[in-house]
């Protein structure tokens, strides 16, 4: 065996020793380990039990990484669900809308329900732990490498068949071209080979680069489409890739359904059913009546304050003003348009600030809002009773505003003299 | 690394166990006599029998876990476990004795004791349309026929696998391994069905109005946790007694620890699957089962102890490689898991109202005395088996693989 300094073209990179048995490999690994080398590796066609100890490889720290990422995943899953569903009712208005949580009430459960959250927490934990395992393993092994200098050795090809190799890197602090070669030669290898710089620098294969660029470009398309959809408007109906909720099979009214004894798809209400919010025991509040007479007052639970009148103003402007007008004169935009188009049979909405409504009892107005009158539709199912009373308070304020004396207004709120 | 074991010393049957055996026997006797006296003094035998169901299911579940383990090893042609398999065969071989111990449970079934199985009581069934609807399945004769079938099958399987294995000790015939492997497949299938139905018949029918389709798996998952804990404890104690010191290595402990860990997680997964669906559906006929377990401070405490003691604590304790490769910490964790497995069954059996409207007591004296009685008897039978037969399938063709086994 030649123990002189190995001859090699170019700079010496590593020394590669070839063995013909697994026993020789393990013994060699133990000797190299004992010689204090740190930057070296062994290669074999199959996993060798005990090679870790023979090489003095420290146990991997990967489990800790996986555990920590599992915990992070656990916390992320919990936080995600808490944020998306439990904070909708909290005051996070200063955040952009797409960062705010929802306020969905699901099956009457609390907004933050741990049992419902556990499956997602579990999945996110597993996802984070699995990604940490995979990516951490790659990172700790400095993978992926698309090339290895060992591929430059013709002998090394037999590592997949029946040969075992020890490779010591020239960058090892203990490396000494002659001394290391002697050490390896003493281990009974079938061959020791110096490895030099590869003739061609390691380059990514051309096809792989092109394929990677194509895939990366294609991957940009979905986010681009999403961005375009977010930033533009379209008159077309939205696309529903999954038609489960938009178009579902269902029974229509008056159809037959043989699941029931009476074969009717429409189910009768359970005897004794009452609709939500039905008047029960407070006709003053729910009907505007006391002893069958329209009340002139407000119910005791309705406090007419500045804020309730403002609430009434807001509701009025939403529900009433399109027809009755912002000032209550019966000149809303719906009416104005109908008059402009000469709609046949159009009756102009009542002027709320006129004498007719001024003299009408609160209870009567309440009844009109609830059930509608002539062409006016009922609003009882859209406006809760308290808001109807607030609207009445606002209508009273509008009426007052049409017949106010200068003396009724505080001096500092007089309009500018013209 | 050594692949041969001096089986003449290392795995020979235990000798000089008479002090331990008499201690176990005396404990068993004392526990059973005390329980009968307590039951007699209470006048209401239903408390006694419910304690009996709890503790009987505890020892039986360990034996069933052992049977599962033996068949699983054959089914998967496992090499690593051969050094431990005989211990599992012993645990499973307690089933014939346990089958006899099942007979006392026929008393409440045949006498129609409403405080135990209310569906056995004709008066109760007469006024209960639900029980009338289930009467085709839940009736005393059919119950007895089913249970007789379960125990016949389990006895057959447990004896088959122990006998073939002992036969191999004598002949060294590798064909026996193949035969056991062949029978393990239908055996496993029948085991899954019988264990499921046993859990339904003996445990779920304590509350015959309620049902859960995952019940059998829940029972099974707890059994396997209990068995792996018992296996770790058995191996530890045997090694302290100077047996299996060469054949059972830290690698085997590591694997038993891994499997215990896995089944702790599996148990939690199943328990939560059952809980979440019922919690989410929130239908009275289903939530009724959790009502007593969450409505009373004592049972809330038991539920939380199960959550943390049967899952969170062992999960964190066993997740690392370190404790699984240290015999004493692993044995300690195993004893804790055995206690938790008992507590799990206590949680299943305890809060059932003994009779409609009856208040639910926390812990009865018979819960403890019958644990001592049946547990002592179980230990007695195990000790007897271990002092009769070799502790290792010494001529199993895969023994060398098991001895050389190493976790990577």
mmCIF file with all atom_site columns, N, CA and C in Angstrom, chain A residues 49-50 52-53 59 64 67 106-107 109-110 113-119 122, chain B residues 1 265 269 272 275-276 278-282 315-316 319-321 406-408:
data_model
loop_
_atom_site.group_PDB
_atom_site.id
_atom_site.type_symbol
_atom_site.label_atom_id
_atom_site.label_alt_id
_atom_site.label_comp_id
_atom_site.label_asym_id
_atom_site.label_entity_id
_atom_site.label_seq_id
_atom_site.pdbx_PDB_ins_code
_atom_site.Cartn_x
_atom_site.Cartn_y
_atom_site.Cartn_z
_atom_site.occupancy
_atom_site.B_iso_or_equiv
_atom_site.pdbx_formal_charge
_atom_site.auth_seq_id
_atom_site.auth_comp_id
_atom_site.auth_asym_id
_atom_site.auth_atom_id
_atom_site.pdbx_PDB_model_num
ATOM 1   N N  . UNK A 1 49  ? -26.481 -1.348  11.839 1.00 0.00 ? 49  UNK A N  1
ATOM 2   C CA . UNK A 1 49  ? -26.768 -1.151  13.262 1.00 0.00 ? 49  UNK A CA 1
ATOM 3   C C  . UNK A 1 49  ? -25.481 -0.827  14.007 1.00 0.00 ? 49  UNK A C  1
ATOM 4   N N  . UNK A 1 50  ? -25.530 0.152   14.855 1.00 0.00 ? 50  UNK A N  1
ATOM 5   C CA . UNK A 1 50  ? -24.393 0.461   15.706 1.00 0.00 ? 50  UNK A CA 1
ATOM 6   C C  . UNK A 1 50  ? -23.376 1.377   15.059 1.00 0.00 ? 50  UNK A C  1
ATOM 7   N N  . UNK A 1 52  ? -23.682 4.439   14.398 1.00 0.00 ? 52  UNK A N  1
ATOM 8   C CA . UNK A 1 52  ? -23.709 5.746   15.074 1.00 0.00 ? 52  UNK A CA 1
ATOM 9   C C  . UNK A 1 52  ? -22.693 5.768   16.212 1.00 0.00 ? 52  UNK A C  1
ATOM 10  N N  . UNK A 1 53  ? -22.743 4.700   17.045 1.00 0.00 ? 53  UNK A N  1
ATOM 11  C CA . UNK A 1 53  ? -21.815 4.653   18.160 1.00 0.00 ? 53  UNK A CA 1
ATOM 12  C C  . UNK A 1 53  ? -20.390 4.534   17.637 1.00 0.00 ? 53  UNK A C  1
ATOM 13  N N  . UNK A 1 59  ? -26.435 11.870  19.479 1.00 0.00 ? 59  UNK A N  1
ATOM 14  C CA . UNK A 1 59  ? -27.853 11.660  19.166 1.00 0.00 ? 59  UNK A CA 1
ATOM 15  C C  . UNK A 1 59  ? -28.434 12.940  18.588 1.00 0.00 ? 59  UNK A C  1
ATOM 16  N N  . UNK A 1 64  ? -36.294 17.330  19.761 1.00 0.00 ? 64  UNK A N  1
ATOM 17  C CA . UNK A 1 64  ? -36.598 18.572  20.482 1.00 0.00 ? 64  UNK A CA 1
ATOM 18  C C  . UNK A 1 64  ? -37.234 19.591  19.550 1.00 0.00 ? 64  UNK A C  1
ATOM 19  N N  . UNK A 1 67  ? -40.727 18.542  18.932 1.00 0.00 ? 67  UNK A N  1
ATOM 20  C CA . UNK A 1 67  ? -41.568 18.797  20.104 1.00 0.00 ? 67  UNK A CA 1
ATOM 21  C C  . UNK A 1 67  ? -41.924 20.280  20.195 1.00 0.00 ? 67  UNK A C  1
ATOM 22  N N  . UNK A 1 106 ? -72.612 29.137  16.780 1.00 0.00 ? 106 UNK A N  1
ATOM 23  C CA . UNK A 1 106 ? -72.787 27.820  16.167 1.00 0.00 ? 106 UNK A CA 1
ATOM 24  C C  . UNK A 1 106 ? -73.409 26.873  17.184 1.00 0.00 ? 106 UNK A C  1
ATOM 25  N N  . UNK A 1 107 ? -74.600 26.387  16.864 1.00 0.00 ? 107 UNK A N  1
ATOM 26  C CA . UNK A 1 107 ? -75.323 25.426  17.707 1.00 0.00 ? 107 UNK A CA 1
ATOM 27  C C  . UNK A 1 107 ? -75.474 25.922  19.133 1.00 0.00 ? 107 UNK A C  1
ATOM 28  N N  . UNK A 1 109 ? -73.325 27.099  21.010 1.00 0.00 ? 109 UNK A N  1
ATOM 29  C CA . UNK A 1 109 ? -72.151 26.868  21.849 1.00 0.00 ? 109 UNK A CA 1
ATOM 30  C C  . UNK A 1 109 ? -71.507 28.207  22.191 1.00 0.00 ? 109 UNK A C  1
ATOM 31  N N  . UNK A 1 110 ? -70.702 28.227  23.246 1.00 0.00 ? 110 UNK A N  1
ATOM 32  C CA . UNK A 1 110 ? -69.937 29.442  23.504 1.00 0.00 ? 110 UNK A CA 1
ATOM 33  C C  . UNK A 1 110 ? -69.027 29.743  22.312 1.00 0.00 ? 110 UNK A C  1
ATOM 34  N N  . UNK A 1 113 ? -65.077 27.510  22.299 1.00 0.00 ? 113 UNK A N  1
ATOM 35  C CA . UNK A 1 113 ? -65.429 26.195  22.818 1.00 0.00 ? 113 UNK A CA 1
ATOM 36  C C  . UNK A 1 113 ? -64.275 25.243  22.596 1.00 0.00 ? 113 UNK A C  1
ATOM 37  N N  . UNK A 1 114 ? -63.600 24.891  23.656 1.00 0.00 ? 114 UNK A N  1
ATOM 38  C CA . UNK A 1 114 ? -62.421 24.048  23.513 1.00 0.00 ? 114 UNK A CA 1
ATOM 39  C C  . UNK A 1 114 ? -62.722 22.697  22.847 1.00 0.00 ? 114 UNK A C  1
ATOM 40  N N  . UNK A 1 115 ? -63.792 21.983  23.225 1.00 0.00 ? 115 UNK A N  1
ATOM 41  C CA . UNK A 1 115 ? -64.019 20.693  22.566 1.00 0.00 ? 115 UNK A CA 1
ATOM 42  C C  . UNK A 1 115 ? -64.093 20.798  21.046 1.00 0.00 ? 115 UNK A C  1
ATOM 43  N N  . UNK A 1 116 ? -64.739 21.864  20.560 1.00 0.00 ? 116 UNK A N  1
ATOM 44  C CA . UNK A 1 116 ? -64.852 22.013  19.112 1.00 0.00 ? 116 UNK A CA 1
ATOM 45  C C  . UNK A 1 116 ? -63.507 22.353  18.491 1.00 0.00 ? 116 UNK A C  1
ATOM 46  N N  . UNK A 1 117 ? -62.617 22.951  19.279 1.00 0.00 ? 117 UNK A N  1
ATOM 47  C CA . UNK A 1 117 ? -61.347 23.402  18.720 1.00 0.00 ? 117 UNK A CA 1
ATOM 48  C C  . UNK A 1 117 ? -60.286 22.310  18.685 1.00 0.00 ? 117 UNK A C  1
ATOM 49  N N  . UNK A 1 118 ? -60.500 21.257  19.474 1.00 0.00 ? 118 UNK A N  1
ATOM 50  C CA . UNK A 1 118 ? -59.422 20.269  19.620 1.00 0.00 ? 118 UNK A CA 1
ATOM 51  C C  . UNK A 1 118 ? -59.062 19.567  18.311 1.00 0.00 ? 118 UNK A C  1
ATOM 52  N N  . UNK A 1 119 ? -60.035 19.162  17.461 1.00 0.00 ? 119 UNK A N  1
ATOM 53  C CA . UNK A 1 119 ? -59.610 18.524  16.209 1.00 0.00 ? 119 UNK A CA 1
ATOM 54  C C  . UNK A 1 119 ? -58.671 19.408  15.388 1.00 0.00 ? 119 UNK A C  1
ATOM 55  N N  . UNK A 1 122 ? -55.328 19.624  17.038 1.00 0.00 ? 122 UNK A N  1
ATOM 56  C CA . UNK A 1 122 ? -54.622 18.357  16.801 1.00 0.00 ? 122 UNK A CA 1
ATOM 57  C C  . UNK A 1 122 ? -54.001 18.349  15.404 1.00 0.00 ? 122 UNK A C  1
ATOM 58  N N  . UNK B 2 1   ? -22.245 -8.675  20.174 1.00 0.00 ? 1   UNK B N  1
ATOM 59  C CA . UNK B 2 1   ? -23.553 -8.803  20.820 1.00 0.00 ? 1   UNK B CA 1
ATOM 60  C C  . UNK B 2 1   ? -23.938 -10.280 20.895 1.00 0.00 ? 1   UNK B C  1
ATOM 61  N N  . UNK B 2 265 ? -52.178 7.617   23.725 1.00 0.00 ? 265 UNK B N  1
ATOM 62  C CA . UNK B 2 265 ? -52.696 8.607   22.786 1.00 0.00 ? 265 UNK B CA 1
ATOM 63  C C  . UNK B 2 265 ? -53.955 8.079   22.103 1.00 0.00 ? 265 UNK B C  1
ATOM 64  N N  . UNK B 2 269 ? -57.630 9.656   22.063 1.00 0.00 ? 269 UNK B N  1
ATOM 65  C CA . UNK B 2 269 ? -58.264 9.941   20.775 1.00 0.00 ? 269 UNK B CA 1
ATOM 66  C C  . UNK B 2 269 ? -59.687 9.380   20.744 1.00 0.00 ? 269 UNK B C  1
ATOM 67  N N  . UNK B 2 272 ? -61.946 11.125  23.376 1.00 0.00 ? 272 UNK B N  1
ATOM 68  C CA . UNK B 2 272 ? -62.369 12.447  22.931 1.00 0.00 ? 272 UNK B CA 1
ATOM 69  C C  . UNK B 2 272 ? -63.339 12.351  21.758 1.00 0.00 ? 272 UNK B C  1
ATOM 70  N N  . UNK B 2 275 ? -66.561 11.837  23.262 1.00 0.00 ? 275 UNK B N  1
ATOM 71  C CA . UNK B 2 275 ? -67.036 13.013  23.997 1.00 0.00 ? 275 UNK B CA 1
ATOM 72  C C  . UNK B 2 275 ? -67.466 14.118  23.033 1.00 0.00 ? 275 UNK B C  1
ATOM 73  N N  . UNK B 2 276 ? -66.625 14.390  22.010 1.00 0.00 ? 276 UNK B N  1
ATOM 74  C CA . UNK B 2 276 ? -66.893 15.559  21.179 1.00 0.00 ? 276 UNK B CA 1
ATOM 75  C C  . UNK B 2 276 ? -68.202 15.420  20.408 1.00 0.00 ? 276 UNK B C  1
ATOM 76  N N  . UNK B 2 278 ? -70.833 13.743  21.186 1.00 0.00 ? 278 UNK B N  1
ATOM 77  C CA . UNK B 2 278 ? -71.982 13.887  22.074 1.00 0.00 ? 278 UNK B CA 1
ATOM 78  C C  . UNK B 2 278 ? -72.118 15.328  22.529 1.00 0.00 ? 278 UNK B C  1
ATOM 79  N N  . UNK B 2 279 ? -70.998 15.959  22.825 1.00 0.00 ? 279 UNK B N  1
ATOM 80  C CA . UNK B 2 279 ? -71.011 17.368  23.233 1.00 0.00 ? 279 UNK B CA 1
ATOM 81  C C  . UNK B 2 279 ? -71.580 18.234  22.113 1.00 0.00 ? 279 UNK B C  1
ATOM 82  N N  . UNK B 2 280 ? -71.152 17.958  20.874 1.00 0.00 ? 280 UNK B N  1
ATOM 83  C CA . UNK B 2 280 ? -71.562 18.811  19.758 1.00 0.00 ? 280 UNK B CA 1
ATOM 84  C C  . UNK B 2 280 ? -73.039 18.616  19.428 1.00 0.00 ? 280 UNK B C  1
ATOM 85  N N  . UNK B 2 281 ? -73.456 17.315  19.419 1.00 0.00 ? 281 UNK B N  1
ATOM 86  C CA . UNK B 2 281 ? -74.853 17.036  19.098 1.00 0.00 ? 281 UNK B CA 1
ATOM 87  C C  . UNK B 2 281 ? -75.783 17.590  20.157 1.00 0.00 ? 281 UNK B C  1
ATOM 88  N N  . UNK B 2 282 ? -75.335 17.467  21.422 1.00 0.00 ? 282 UNK B N  1
ATOM 89  C CA . UNK B 2 282 ? -76.062 18.074  22.531 1.00 0.00 ? 282 UNK B CA 1
ATOM 90  C C  . UNK B 2 282 ? -77.519 17.597  22.582 1.00 0.00 ? 282 UNK B C  1
ATOM 91  N N  . UNK B 2 315 ? -48.477 11.271  28.535 1.00 0.00 ? 315 UNK B N  1
ATOM 92  C CA . UNK B 2 315 ? -48.020 11.737  27.217 1.00 0.00 ? 315 UNK B CA 1
ATOM 93  C C  . UNK B 2 315 ? -46.685 12.454  27.358 1.00 0.00 ? 315 UNK B C  1
ATOM 94  N N  . UNK B 2 316 ? -46.633 13.398  28.320 1.00 0.00 ? 316 UNK B N  1
ATOM 95  C CA . UNK B 2 316 ? -45.400 14.157  28.495 1.00 0.00 ? 316 UNK B CA 1
ATOM 96  C C  . UNK B 2 316 ? -44.308 13.279  29.100 1.00 0.00 ? 316 UNK B C  1
ATOM 97  N N  . UNK B 2 319 ? -43.069 10.676  26.227 1.00 0.00 ? 319 UNK B N  1
ATOM 98  C CA . UNK B 2 319 ? -42.767 11.107  24.854 1.00 0.00 ? 319 UNK B CA 1
ATOM 99  C C  . UNK B 2 319 ? -41.273 11.049  24.588 1.00 0.00 ? 319 UNK B C  1
ATOM 100 N N  . UNK B 2 320 ? -40.483 11.257  25.618 1.00 0.00 ? 320 UNK B N  1
ATOM 101 C CA . UNK B 2 320 ? -39.037 11.284  25.418 1.00 0.00 ? 320 UNK B CA 1
ATOM 102 C C  . UNK B 2 320 ? -38.463 9.874   25.439 1.00 0.00 ? 320 UNK B C  1
ATOM 103 N N  . UNK B 2 321 ? -37.326 9.715   24.789 1.00 0.00 ? 321 UNK B N  1
ATOM 104 C CA . UNK B 2 321 ? -36.640 8.438   24.740 1.00 0.00 ? 321 UNK B CA 1
ATOM 105 C C  . UNK B 2 321 ? -36.090 8.073   26.120 1.00 0.00 ? 321 UNK B C  1
ATOM 106 N N  . UNK B 2 406 ? -32.284 -3.972  18.359 1.00 0.00 ? 406 UNK B N  1
ATOM 107 C CA . UNK B 2 406 ? -31.778 -2.673  18.784 1.00 0.00 ? 406 UNK B CA 1
ATOM 108 C C  . UNK B 2 406 ? -32.645 -1.590  18.180 1.00 0.00 ? 406 UNK B C  1
ATOM 109 N N  . UNK B 2 407 ? -33.033 -0.614  18.958 1.00 0.00 ? 407 UNK B N  1
ATOM 110 C CA . UNK B 2 407 ? -33.748 0.543   18.423 1.00 0.00 ? 407 UNK B CA 1
ATOM 111 C C  . UNK B 2 407 ? -32.757 1.461   17.738 1.00 0.00 ? 407 UNK B C  1
ATOM 112 N N  . UNK B 2 408 ? -33.073 1.862   16.523 1.00 0.00 ? 408 UNK B N  1
ATOM 113 C CA . UNK B 2 408 ? -32.153 2.753   15.807 1.00 0.00 ? 408 UNK B CA 1
ATOM 114 C C  . UNK B 2 408 ? -32.370 4.175   16.303 1.00 0.00 ? 408 UNK B C  1
#
